Structure formats: structure tokens, C-alpha cells
Short mmCIF file of C-alpha atoms in Angstrom, two decimals:
data_model
loop_
_atom_site.label_atom_id
_atom_site.label_comp_id
_atom_site.label_asym_id
_atom_site.label_seq_id
_atom_site.Cartn_x
_atom_site.Cartn_y
_atom_site.Cartn_z
CA MET A 1 10.82 -2.52 2.93
CA SER A 2 11.16 -0.34 6.00
CA PHE A 3 9.21 -0.71 9.20
CA LEU A 4 7.60 2.69 8.68
CA ARG A 5 6.28 1.72 5.24
CA VAL A 6 4.85 -1.55 6.60
CA LEU A 7 3.16 0.30 9.45
CA LEU A 8 1.81 2.84 6.98
CA ALA A 9 0.59 0.02 4.73
CA ILE A 10 -1.43 -1.37 7.62
CA ILE A 11 -2.87 1.98 8.73
CA PHE A 12 -3.48 3.65 5.34
CA PRO A 13 -2.35 1.51 2.38
CA PRO A 14 -2.44 4.11 -0.46
CA LEU A 15 -0.10 6.46 1.36
CA SER A 16 2.56 3.77 1.73
CA VAL A 17 2.88 3.18 -2.04
CA ILE A 18 2.77 6.79 -3.19
CA GLY A 19 6.46 6.65 -4.11
CA LYS A 20 5.96 3.63 -6.39
CA GLY A 21 4.05 5.55 -9.05
CA CYS A 22 0.60 6.81 -9.86
CA GLY A 23 -0.67 3.44 -11.12
CA SER A 24 0.23 1.63 -7.91
CA PHE A 25 -1.35 4.38 -5.86
CA LEU A 26 -4.61 4.23 -7.81
CA ILE A 27 -4.81 0.43 -7.68
CA VAL A 28 -4.25 0.36 -3.93
CA LEU A 29 -6.69 3.24 -3.43
CA LEU A 30 -9.43 1.43 -5.36
CA LEU A 31 -8.79 -1.82 -3.49
CA THR A 32 -8.85 0.04 -0.18
CA LEU A 33 -12.19 1.59 -1.10
CA CYS A 34 -13.51 -1.92 -1.81
CA GLY A 35 -12.22 -3.16 1.52
CA TRP A 36 -9.40 -2.51 3.92
CA VAL A 37 -7.87 -6.01 3.73
CA PRO A 38 -7.43 -6.09 -0.08
CA GLY A 39 -5.77 -2.67 0.09
CA VAL A 40 -3.34 -3.81 2.77
CA ILE A 41 -2.47 -6.99 0.87
CA ALA A 42 -1.89 -5.09 -2.39
CA ALA A 43 0.24 -2.46 -0.63
CA LEU A 44 2.40 -5.12 1.03
CA VAL A 45 2.84 -6.97 -2.28
CA ILE A 46 3.84 -3.77 -4.07
CA LEU A 47 6.24 -2.78 -1.28
CA ASN A 48 7.79 -6.25 -1.27
CA ASN A 49 8.52 -6.07 -5.02
CA PRO A 50 12.19 -5.02 -5.47
CA ASN A 51 11.54 -3.15 -8.76
#
């Protein structure tokens, strides 16, 4: 998890997980539309997953 990805996850969560697949992107996008905090948490969890 690079510093740039973490910073991107805080500023705009869906953009930070775009390399993890379409499903992750859509989940984080929907959570971000529901609220900024759930989107950030989901993005950080997905980025922290080693797979």
C-alpha cells in the first residue's frame, strides 16, 4: 500500500481501487455515493488486502 494510494483513497476513494478490478471499483463508488466515510473505509480495506 503506497502513500499515493492512501492519499488517493482519502481524497477520492473509487480512483484508488481502480486497479483492483471492476467489482471493487463499483462497491467503493456506491459506498462513496452513500457517504464519504464508508467509501474511504472500504477503499482502505481493499488496498490493505494483499490479494
